[in-house]
mmCIF file of C-alpha atoms and ligand atoms in Angstrom:
data_model
loop_
_atom_site.group_PDB
_atom_site.id
_atom_site.type_symbol
_atom_site.label_atom_id
_atom_site.label_comp_id
_atom_site.label_asym_id
_atom_site.label_seq_id
_atom_site.Cartn_x
_atom_site.Cartn_y
_atom_site.Cartn_z
ATOM 1 C CA UNK A 1062 -29.423 -3.816 2.781
ATOM 2 C CA UNK A 1063 -29.451 -7.004 5.114
ATOM 3 C CA UNK A 1064 -31.841 -4.765 7.781
ATOM 4 C CA UNK A 1065 -34.307 -4.610 4.485
ATOM 5 C CA UNK A 1066 -34.377 -8.191 3.998
ATOM 6 C CA UNK A 1067 -34.631 -9.289 7.484
ATOM 7 C CA UNK A 1068 -35.687 -6.337 9.522
ATOM 8 C CA UNK A 1069 -35.325 -8.356 12.783
ATOM 9 C CA UNK A 1070 -31.673 -9.261 12.138
ATOM 10 C CA UNK A 1071 -29.638 -8.682 15.179
ATOM 11 C CA UNK A 1072 -26.554 -6.617 14.769
ATOM 12 C CA UNK A 1073 -23.644 -8.021 16.786
ATOM 13 C CA UNK A 1074 -20.565 -5.237 16.727
ATOM 14 C CA UNK A 1075 -18.391 -3.537 19.165
ATOM 15 C CA UNK A 1076 -19.090 -0.536 21.003
ATOM 16 C CA UNK A 1077 -17.519 2.001 18.132
ATOM 17 C CA UNK A 1078 -19.103 -0.340 15.748
ATOM 18 C CA UNK A 1079 -22.694 0.547 17.256
ATOM 19 C CA UNK A 1080 -21.809 4.263 17.166
ATOM 20 C CA UNK A 1081 -20.925 3.869 13.392
ATOM 21 C CA UNK A 1082 -24.274 1.889 12.628
ATOM 22 C CA UNK A 1083 -26.015 4.688 13.967
ATOM 23 C CA UNK A 1084 -24.178 7.598 12.336
ATOM 24 C CA UNK A 1085 -24.505 5.847 9.038
ATOM 25 C CA UNK A 1086 -27.877 4.129 8.950
ATOM 26 C CA UNK A 1087 -29.707 5.671 11.921
ATOM 27 C CA UNK A 1088 -30.160 1.973 13.559
ATOM 28 C CA UNK A 1089 -30.292 2.085 17.636
ATOM 29 C CA UNK A 1090 -31.928 -0.689 18.275
ATOM 30 C CA UNK A 1091 -31.501 -4.576 18.221
ATOM 31 C CA UNK A 1092 -27.671 -4.125 18.567
ATOM 32 C CA UNK A 1093 -25.412 -6.345 20.870
ATOM 33 C CA UNK A 1094 -22.175 -4.858 21.897
ATOM 34 C CA UNK A 1095 -19.368 -6.978 22.377
ATOM 35 C CA UNK A 1096 -15.710 -7.149 23.313
ATOM 36 C CA UNK A 1097 -12.514 -8.991 23.033
ATOM 37 C CA UNK A 1098 -12.943 -12.639 24.530
ATOM 38 C CA UNK A 1099 -16.590 -12.451 24.512
ATOM 39 C CA UNK A 1100 -18.409 -15.355 22.968
ATOM 40 C CA UNK A 1101 -21.888 -16.151 21.062
ATOM 41 C CA UNK A 1102 -23.054 -19.971 21.070
ATOM 42 C CA UNK A 1103 -24.887 -20.357 17.830
ATOM 43 C CA UNK A 1104 -26.220 -24.025 18.694
ATOM 44 C CA UNK A 1105 -25.522 -26.976 16.872
ATOM 45 C CA UNK A 1106 -21.654 -26.975 17.835
ATOM 46 C CA UNK A 1107 -21.018 -23.568 16.142
ATOM 47 C CA UNK A 1108 -19.637 -21.147 18.581
ATOM 48 C CA UNK A 1109 -18.289 -17.589 17.766
ATOM 49 C CA UNK A 1110 -15.356 -16.005 19.388
ATOM 50 C CA UNK A 1111 -14.522 -11.925 18.940
ATOM 51 C CA UNK A 1112 -11.774 -10.172 19.360
ATOM 52 C CA UNK A 1113 -11.086 -6.477 18.356
ATOM 53 C CA UNK A 1114 -8.480 -5.166 16.037
ATOM 54 C CA UNK A 1115 -8.871 -1.503 16.309
ATOM 55 C CA UNK A 1116 -7.726 0.379 12.991
ATOM 56 C CA UNK A 1117 -7.059 -2.206 10.484
ATOM 57 C CA UNK A 1118 -8.651 -0.556 8.734
ATOM 58 C CA UNK A 1119 -11.519 1.557 10.991
ATOM 59 C CA UNK A 1120 -11.664 1.978 14.515
ATOM 60 C CA UNK A 1121 -14.466 -0.649 15.014
ATOM 61 C CA UNK A 1122 -12.959 -3.251 13.324
ATOM 62 C CA UNK A 1123 -12.960 -7.121 15.016
ATOM 63 C CA UNK A 1124 -12.426 -10.446 13.820
ATOM 64 C CA UNK A 1125 -14.766 -13.316 14.712
ATOM 65 C CA UNK A 1126 -13.575 -16.961 14.858
ATOM 66 C CA UNK A 1127 -15.689 -20.088 14.461
ATOM 67 C CA UNK A 1128 -14.151 -22.446 16.490
ATOM 68 C CA UNK A 1129 -16.094 -25.711 15.245
ATOM 69 C CA UNK A 1130 -15.170 -24.948 11.465
ATOM 70 C CA UNK A 1131 -11.767 -22.548 12.615
ATOM 71 C CA UNK A 1132 -12.821 -20.019 10.311
ATOM 72 C CA UNK A 1133 -11.726 -16.678 10.733
ATOM 73 C CA UNK A 1134 -14.129 -13.999 9.408
ATOM 74 C CA UNK A 1135 -11.230 -11.329 9.421
ATOM 75 C CA UNK A 1136 -13.244 -8.097 8.253
ATOM 76 C CA UNK A 1137 -10.518 -5.433 6.677
ATOM 77 C CA UNK A 1138 -7.801 -7.502 7.726
ATOM 78 C CA UNK A 1139 -6.179 -9.851 5.007
ATOM 79 C CA UNK A 1140 -8.760 -8.383 2.205
ATOM 80 C CA UNK A 1141 -7.350 -7.949 -1.403
ATOM 81 C CA UNK A 1142 -8.701 -5.658 -4.407
ATOM 82 C CA UNK A 1143 -9.291 -7.261 -7.540
ATOM 83 C CA UNK A 1144 -12.258 -9.175 -9.435
ATOM 84 C CA UNK A 1145 -13.170 -12.305 -8.379
ATOM 85 C CA UNK A 1146 -12.820 -13.520 -11.817
ATOM 86 C CA UNK A 1147 -15.222 -16.981 -11.079
ATOM 87 C CA UNK A 1148 -13.382 -17.508 -8.259
ATOM 88 C CA UNK A 1149 -14.175 -17.243 -4.460
ATOM 89 C CA UNK A 1150 -11.356 -19.286 -2.961
ATOM 90 C CA UNK A 1151 -7.658 -18.940 -3.272
ATOM 91 C CA UNK A 1152 -7.398 -22.963 -4.194
ATOM 92 C CA UNK A 1153 -9.690 -22.339 -7.260
ATOM 93 C CA UNK A 1154 -7.535 -19.819 -8.736
ATOM 94 C CA UNK A 1155 -5.613 -21.082 -11.384
ATOM 95 C CA UNK A 1156 -1.622 -20.272 -11.420
ATOM 96 C CA UNK A 1157 -1.489 -17.317 -13.932
ATOM 97 C CA UNK A 1158 -4.042 -15.365 -11.798
ATOM 98 C CA UNK A 1159 -1.968 -15.838 -8.888
ATOM 99 C CA UNK A 1160 0.588 -13.065 -9.339
ATOM 100 C CA UNK A 1161 -2.454 -10.710 -9.914
ATOM 101 C CA UNK A 1162 -3.871 -11.690 -6.777
ATOM 102 C CA UNK A 1163 -0.545 -10.385 -5.017
ATOM 103 C CA UNK A 1164 -0.659 -7.302 -6.743
ATOM 104 C CA UNK A 1165 -4.135 -6.823 -5.844
ATOM 105 C CA UNK A 1166 -3.430 -7.726 -2.396
ATOM 106 C CA UNK A 1167 -0.515 -5.296 -2.096
ATOM 107 C CA UNK A 1168 -2.524 -2.356 -3.368
ATOM 108 C CA UNK A 1169 -5.254 -3.151 -1.115
ATOM 109 C CA UNK A 1170 -2.491 -3.097 1.505
ATOM 110 C CA UNK A 1171 -1.011 0.267 0.503
ATOM 111 C CA UNK A 1172 -4.322 1.926 -0.117
ATOM 112 C CA UNK A 1173 -6.123 0.836 2.671
ATOM 113 C CA UNK A 1174 -3.994 -0.656 5.512
ATOM 114 C CA UNK A 1175 -0.670 0.955 5.309
ATOM 115 C CA UNK A 1176 -1.248 3.696 7.485
ATOM 116 C CA UNK A 1177 -2.013 1.191 10.448
ATOM 117 C CA UNK A 1178 0.935 -1.172 9.959
ATOM 118 C CA UNK A 1179 1.951 -1.250 14.040
ATOM 119 C CA UNK A 1180 -2.272 -2.047 14.207
ATOM 120 C CA UNK A 1181 -1.634 -5.026 11.619
ATOM 121 C CA UNK A 1182 1.271 -6.430 13.815
ATOM 122 C CA UNK A 1183 -0.720 -6.367 16.812
ATOM 123 C CA UNK A 1184 -3.489 -8.087 15.264
ATOM 124 C CA UNK A 1185 -1.430 -10.910 13.478
ATOM 125 C CA UNK A 1186 0.186 -11.122 16.878
ATOM 126 C CA UNK A 1187 -3.036 -11.754 18.825
ATOM 127 C CA UNK A 1188 -4.054 -14.577 16.317
ATOM 128 C CA UNK A 1189 -0.981 -16.666 17.064
ATOM 129 C CA UNK A 1190 -1.975 -19.727 18.479
ATOM 130 C CA UNK A 1191 -5.067 -19.637 16.784
ATOM 131 C CA UNK A 1192 -5.826 -22.648 14.797
ATOM 132 C CA UNK A 1193 -7.380 -21.101 11.464
ATOM 133 C CA UNK A 1194 -8.320 -23.228 8.387
ATOM 134 C CA UNK A 1195 -9.765 -20.710 6.703
ATOM 135 C CA UNK A 1196 -9.721 -16.725 6.411
ATOM 136 C CA UNK A 1197 -12.720 -15.031 5.038
ATOM 137 C CA UNK A 1198 -12.200 -11.182 4.767
ATOM 138 C CA UNK A 1199 -14.563 -8.687 3.866
ATOM 139 C CA UNK A 1200 -12.704 -8.107 0.489
ATOM 140 C CA UNK A 1201 -11.169 -10.427 -1.981
ATOM 141 C CA UNK A 1202 -10.616 -14.034 -2.047
ATOM 142 C CA UNK A 1203 -11.031 -16.394 0.739
ATOM 143 C CA UNK A 1204 -8.209 -18.186 1.967
ATOM 144 C CA UNK A 1205 -9.118 -21.547 2.226
ATOM 145 C CA UNK A 1206 -6.088 -23.482 0.658
ATOM 146 C CA UNK A 1207 -3.296 -21.606 2.352
ATOM 147 C CA UNK A 1208 -4.525 -19.195 4.852
ATOM 148 C CA UNK A 1209 -0.986 -18.628 6.396
ATOM 149 C CA UNK A 1210 -0.034 -17.367 2.738
ATOM 150 C CA UNK A 1211 -1.786 -14.117 3.230
ATOM 151 C CA UNK A 1212 -0.675 -13.666 6.934
ATOM 152 C CA UNK A 1213 2.769 -14.221 6.042
ATOM 153 C CA UNK A 1214 1.821 -11.336 3.307
ATOM 154 C CA UNK A 1215 0.374 -9.036 5.670
ATOM 155 C CA UNK A 1216 3.514 -9.372 7.809
ATOM 156 C CA UNK A 1217 5.960 -8.715 5.090
ATOM 157 C CA UNK A 1218 3.707 -5.774 3.988
ATOM 158 C CA UNK A 1219 3.340 -4.122 7.695
ATOM 159 C CA UNK A 1220 7.309 -4.269 7.680
ATOM 160 C CA UNK A 1221 7.495 -2.246 4.706
ATOM 161 C CA UNK A 1222 7.172 1.252 6.349
ATOM 162 C CA UNK A 1223 9.344 0.495 9.446
ATOM 163 C CA UNK A 1224 12.405 -1.549 7.814
ATOM 164 C CA UNK A 1225 13.735 -1.246 4.399
ATOM 165 C CA UNK A 1226 11.475 -3.000 1.612
ATOM 166 C CA UNK A 1227 12.222 -4.947 -1.590
ATOM 167 C CA UNK A 1228 15.277 -3.991 -3.624
ATOM 168 C CA UNK A 1229 13.497 -2.335 -6.316
ATOM 169 C CA UNK A 1230 12.673 1.078 -7.738
ATOM 170 C CA UNK A 1231 9.485 2.782 -8.455
ATOM 171 C CA UNK A 1232 10.223 5.853 -10.605
ATOM 172 C CA UNK A 1233 7.165 8.642 -10.847
ATOM 173 C CA UNK A 1234 7.536 11.410 -13.356
ATOM 174 C CA UNK A 1235 5.391 14.116 -14.538
ATOM 175 C CA UNK A 1236 6.279 16.418 -17.380
ATOM 176 C CA UNK A 1237 4.372 19.227 -19.324
ATOM 177 C CA UNK A 1238 6.519 20.029 -22.097
ATOM 178 C CA UNK A 1239 8.775 17.097 -22.203
ATOM 179 C CA UNK A 1240 12.233 18.330 -20.732
ATOM 180 C CA UNK A 1241 11.472 16.343 -17.538
ATOM 181 C CA UNK A 1242 11.006 13.239 -19.607
ATOM 182 C CA UNK A 1243 13.976 13.555 -21.487
ATOM 183 C CA UNK A 1244 16.098 13.619 -18.157
ATOM 184 C CA UNK A 1245 13.874 10.486 -17.109
ATOM 185 C CA UNK A 1246 15.255 8.266 -20.153
ATOM 186 C CA UNK A 1247 18.921 9.229 -18.804
ATOM 187 C CA UNK A 1248 18.092 8.053 -15.289
ATOM 188 C CA UNK A 1249 16.405 5.383 -16.681
ATOM 189 C CA UNK A 1250 19.497 4.181 -18.647
ATOM 190 C CA UNK A 1251 21.655 4.403 -15.203
ATOM 191 C CA UNK A 1252 19.181 2.296 -13.441
ATOM 192 C CA UNK A 1253 19.176 -0.629 -16.167
ATOM 193 C CA UNK A 1254 22.746 -0.688 -15.864
ATOM 194 C CA UNK A 1255 22.656 -1.998 -12.318
ATOM 195 C CA UNK A 1256 19.681 -4.548 -13.052
ATOM 196 C CA UNK A 1257 17.758 -3.254 -10.679
ATOM 197 C CA UNK A 1258 13.882 -4.518 -11.555
ATOM 198 C CA UNK A 1259 11.977 -1.226 -12.016
ATOM 199 C CA UNK A 1260 8.483 0.163 -12.049
ATOM 200 C CA UNK A 1261 7.626 3.347 -14.283
ATOM 201 C CA UNK A 1262 4.511 5.573 -13.771
ATOM 202 C CA UNK A 1263 3.412 8.580 -15.152
ATOM 203 C CA UNK A 1264 1.421 11.006 -13.094
ATOM 204 C CA UNK A 1265 -1.089 11.921 -13.919
ATOM 205 C CA UNK A 1266 -2.046 9.361 -15.899
ATOM 206 C CA UNK A 1267 -1.825 6.522 -13.855
ATOM 207 C CA UNK A 1268 -4.197 5.895 -11.326
ATOM 208 C CA UNK A 1269 -2.626 6.921 -7.950
ATOM 209 C CA UNK A 1270 -3.454 3.541 -6.241
ATOM 210 C CA UNK A 1271 -1.190 1.893 -8.890
ATOM 211 C CA UNK A 1272 1.636 4.086 -8.409
ATOM 212 C CA UNK A 1273 1.177 4.073 -4.307
ATOM 213 C CA UNK A 1274 1.452 0.003 -4.361
ATOM 214 C CA UNK A 1275 4.714 -0.085 -6.195
ATOM 215 C CA UNK A 1276 6.084 2.770 -4.119
ATOM 216 C CA UNK A 1277 5.274 1.436 -0.853
ATOM 217 C CA UNK A 1278 6.790 -2.156 -1.683
ATOM 218 C CA UNK A 1279 10.180 -0.792 -3.555
ATOM 219 C CA UNK A 1280 13.073 0.660 -1.220
ATOM 220 C CA UNK A 1281 14.189 2.988 -3.958
ATOM 221 C CA UNK A 1282 12.145 5.794 -5.418
ATOM 222 C CA UNK A 1283 12.816 8.237 -8.215
ATOM 223 C CA UNK A 1284 10.623 11.403 -8.449
ATOM 224 C CA UNK A 1285 10.993 13.296 -11.827
ATOM 225 C CA UNK A 1286 8.789 16.686 -11.544
ATOM 226 C CA UNK A 1287 9.294 20.120 -12.983
ATOM 227 C CA UNK A 1288 8.304 23.238 -11.464
ATOM 228 C CA UNK A 1289 4.754 24.944 -11.470
ATOM 229 C CA UNK A 1290 4.031 28.021 -10.091
ATOM 230 C CA UNK A 1291 6.874 28.219 -7.776
ATOM 231 C CA UNK A 1292 6.464 24.795 -6.405
ATOM 232 C CA UNK A 1293 6.016 21.469 -7.784
ATOM 233 C CA UNK A 1294 3.806 19.975 -10.453
ATOM 234 C CA UNK A 1295 0.467 19.838 -8.829
ATOM 235 C CA UNK A 1296 0.017 16.096 -9.699
ATOM 236 C CA UNK A 1297 3.141 14.587 -8.527
ATOM 237 C CA UNK A 1298 2.475 16.501 -5.262
ATOM 238 C CA UNK A 1299 -0.500 14.896 -4.698
ATOM 239 C CA UNK A 1300 1.232 11.555 -5.247
ATOM 240 C CA UNK A 1301 3.687 12.732 -2.790
ATOM 241 C CA UNK A 1302 1.148 13.870 -0.270
ATOM 242 C CA UNK A 1303 -0.561 10.330 -0.481
ATOM 243 C CA UNK A 1304 2.813 8.443 0.030
ATOM 244 C CA UNK A 1305 2.854 10.684 3.464
ATOM 245 C CA UNK A 1306 -0.481 9.857 4.494
ATOM 246 C CA UNK A 1307 0.458 5.887 3.884
ATOM 247 C CA UNK A 1308 3.720 6.130 5.967
ATOM 248 C CA UNK A 1309 5.674 5.599 2.801
ATOM 249 C CA UNK A 1310 8.906 6.048 5.122
ATOM 250 C CA UNK A 1311 12.784 5.388 4.662
ATOM 251 C CA UNK A 1312 12.908 5.151 1.145
ATOM 252 C CA UNK A 1313 16.124 5.853 -0.753
ATOM 253 C CA UNK A 1314 15.242 8.260 -3.074
ATOM 254 C CA UNK A 1315 16.415 10.413 -6.131
ATOM 255 C CA UNK A 1316 14.720 13.521 -7.367
ATOM 256 C CA UNK A 1317 15.330 15.276 -10.854
ATOM 257 C CA UNK A 1318 13.124 18.212 -12.693
ATOM 258 C CA UNK A 1319 13.343 21.160 -14.995
ATOM 259 C CA UNK A 1320 12.263 24.794 -14.452
ATOM 260 C CA UNK A 1321 12.004 27.796 -16.482
ATOM 261 C CA UNK A 1322 13.368 30.844 -13.970
ATOM 262 C CA UNK A 1323 13.009 30.495 -10.084
ATOM 263 C CA UNK A 1324 12.514 26.777 -9.757
ATOM 264 C CA UNK A 1325 10.345 25.819 -6.625
ATOM 265 C CA UNK A 1326 9.683 21.888 -7.435
ATOM 266 C CA UNK A 1327 12.789 20.960 -5.347
ATOM 267 C CA UNK A 1328 11.516 22.918 -2.356
ATOM 268 C CA UNK A 1329 8.309 21.097 -1.992
ATOM 269 C CA UNK A 1330 10.278 17.769 -2.096
ATOM 270 C CA UNK A 1331 12.807 18.391 0.280
ATOM 271 C CA UNK A 1332 9.834 19.565 2.858
ATOM 272 C CA UNK A 1333 7.907 16.338 2.069
ATOM 273 C CA UNK A 1334 11.454 13.977 1.701
ATOM 274 C CA UNK A 1335 12.013 15.262 5.345
ATOM 275 C CA UNK A 1336 8.405 14.374 6.896
ATOM 276 C CA UNK A 1337 9.059 10.790 5.325
ATOM 277 C CA UNK A 1338 12.511 10.647 6.729
ATOM 278 C CA UNK A 1339 13.808 9.808 2.816
ATOM 279 C CA UNK A 1340 17.837 9.095 2.425
ATOM 280 C CA UNK A 1341 17.936 11.665 -0.229
ATOM 281 C CA UNK A 1342 20.680 11.487 -3.241
ATOM 282 C CA UNK A 1343 22.060 15.169 -4.372
ATOM 283 C CA UNK A 1344 19.025 16.357 -6.531
ATOM 284 C CA UNK A 1345 19.480 17.603 -10.121
ATOM 285 C CA UNK A 1346 17.200 20.174 -11.471
ATOM 286 C CA UNK A 1347 18.397 22.052 -14.768
ATOM 287 C CA UNK A 1348 16.783 24.839 -16.793
ATOM 288 C CA UNK A 1349 14.547 24.293 -19.644
ATOM 289 C CA UNK A 1350 15.715 21.454 -21.854
ATOM 290 C CA UNK A 1351 18.795 19.268 -20.213
ATOM 291 C CA UNK A 1352 22.245 19.469 -21.470
ATOM 292 C CA UNK A 1353 24.495 16.421 -22.391
ATOM 293 C CA UNK A 1354 26.621 17.052 -19.293
ATOM 294 C CA UNK A 1355 23.242 17.364 -17.482
ATOM 295 C CA UNK A 1356 22.135 14.116 -18.968
ATOM 296 C CA UNK A 1357 25.380 12.100 -17.972
ATOM 297 C CA UNK A 1358 24.590 13.508 -14.300
ATOM 298 C CA UNK A 1359 20.995 12.279 -14.760
ATOM 299 C CA UNK A 1360 22.515 8.752 -15.979
ATOM 300 C CA UNK A 1361 25.106 8.526 -12.773
ATOM 301 C CA UNK A 1362 22.146 9.500 -10.707
ATOM 302 C CA UNK A 1363 20.053 6.593 -11.639
ATOM 303 C CA UNK A 1364 22.920 4.082 -11.361
ATOM 304 C CA UNK A 1365 24.280 5.626 -7.635
ATOM 305 C CA UNK A 1366 20.734 4.965 -6.894
ATOM 306 C CA UNK A 1367 20.058 1.617 -8.239
ATOM 307 C CA UNK A 1368 23.631 0.500 -6.880
ATOM 308 C CA UNK A 1369 22.800 1.343 -3.206
ATOM 309 C CA UNK A 1370 19.187 -0.310 -3.782
ATOM 310 C CA UNK A 1371 21.029 -3.359 -4.931
ATOM 311 C CA UNK A 1372 23.100 -3.634 -1.580
ATOM 312 C CA UNK A 1373 20.023 -3.239 0.788
ATOM 313 C CA UNK A 1374 19.860 -6.461 2.374
ATOM 314 C CA UNK A 1375 16.814 -8.480 0.748
ATOM 315 C CA UNK A 1376 13.872 -10.048 2.975
ATOM 316 C CA UNK A 1377 13.422 -14.073 2.615
ATOM 317 C CA UNK A 1378 10.421 -14.301 0.104
ATOM 318 C CA UNK A 1379 7.846 -16.636 1.756
ATOM 319 C CA UNK A 1380 7.767 -19.724 0.104
ATOM 320 C CA UNK A 1381 4.166 -20.064 0.852
ATOM 321 C CA UNK A 1382 2.241 -18.540 -1.984
HETATM 322 C C1 FMN B 1584 1.818 26.680 -15.839
HETATM 323 C C2 FMN B 1584 3.199 27.052 -15.517
HETATM 324 C C3 FMN B 1584 3.788 27.385 -14.464
HETATM 325 C C4 FMN B 1584 5.225 27.795 -14.344
HETATM 326 N N1 FMN B 1584 5.639 27.996 -13.331
HETATM 327 C C5 FMN B 1584 7.138 28.269 -13.124
HETATM 328 C C6 FMN B 1584 7.519 28.761 -11.797
HETATM 329 O O1 FMN B 1584 6.990 28.921 -11.202
HETATM 330 N N2 FMN B 1584 9.023 28.676 -12.029
HETATM 331 C C7 FMN B 1584 9.836 28.433 -12.929
HETATM 332 O O2 FMN B 1584 11.050 28.530 -12.494
HETATM 333 N N3 FMN B 1584 9.200 27.868 -13.874
HETATM 334 C C8 FMN B 1584 7.982 27.672 -14.287
HETATM 335 N N4 FMN B 1584 7.222 27.139 -14.937
HETATM 336 C C9 FMN B 1584 8.451 26.514 -16.130
HETATM 337 C C10 FMN B 1584 8.518 25.333 -16.436
HETATM 338 O O3 FMN B 1584 9.161 24.843 -15.204
HETATM 339 C C11 FMN B 1584 9.562 24.929 -17.541
HETATM 340 O O4 FMN B 1584 9.171 25.261 -18.567
HETATM 341 C C12 FMN B 1584 9.860 23.490 -17.394
HETATM 342 O O5 FMN B 1584 10.930 23.371 -18.278
HETATM 343 C C13 FMN B 1584 8.624 22.274 -17.869
HETATM 344 O O6 FMN B 1584 9.350 21.140 -17.413
HETATM 345 P P1 FMN B 1584 8.618 20.256 -18.244
HETATM 346 O O7 FMN B 1584 9.320 20.397 -20.071
HETATM 347 O O8 FMN B 1584 9.178 18.649 -17.773
HETATM 348 O O9 FMN B 1584 7.275 20.166 -18.388
HETATM 349 C C14 FMN B 1584 5.733 26.887 -15.410
HETATM 350 C C15 FMN B 1584 5.704 26.406 -16.665
HETATM 351 C C16 FMN B 1584 4.055 26.471 -16.496
HETATM 352 C C17 FMN B 1584 3.634 25.834 -17.954
#
């Protein structure tokens, strides 16, 4: 688009960026390749300094720092989803919208960046000591009032898949005929007894990006899925495979689900949970409609998971946002 408006514009990018520009747009001319530490004097006191932060999120990602105004153009790092609602800057957003932006930042992180958390930590490390007055990412709010807040959030999110996350539970469930749904209510009753915050998502009704976001931050997960053709109910399998791609590791997890004759959902769950290094409670599977004894067990399952999640040491909340 920029090339259409200004055909003579020079593209400044990394070596990997140059290959992508050619691959995506067929552009080979007027490209200047830069690397970490390179500087570009724009005149009038403005100087750009480049730092490569590969794989946050694509391989060519680089941040650009303008020394005079102390602005960090951070590319995919420190971005958010969300619609601007009339405000471009964090210091313009009314307090009532702050939770919205926090949710959208986490949803962006979980869906776009989570797989690359080690690179995020490395990138944050490489920026330590840089005096930053404003962070202008390619997506979402521009952070002018409190740029440190977005760095702290990213630091927190990057640790979710190498450490325990928030002491909360994300319940993901699906049901064709309602049998697994009956058990869901028993499990939720058990969780409620321990007063642990809970998010409940039905698949495939909820967009997987929202499921992923709540599951990513929660230390505890509940997966409720019936058997379908000797395996797991496909929409649930899709969501769990997404969890695997985004490295939702080290969760405490409870599984339940109804089957008709052979079962099979549990086998798929076990194989996926092993790949994600999950700490699982005894699974609860049942034939058709759950009995009252099985429902009691469901309640106990929810309560046990919630009590374990409650006892995970909570990370200190960052005060800056
Ligand atoms: C398309 C389809 C395929 C199924 N495949 C199996 C199967 O392979 N093995 C099995 O034990 N039950 C199978 N079932 C039975 C369901 O697992 C059983 O009805 C269960 O109670 C459904 O739980 P729900 O009411 O929560 O949907 C199948 C049901 C459907 C509709």
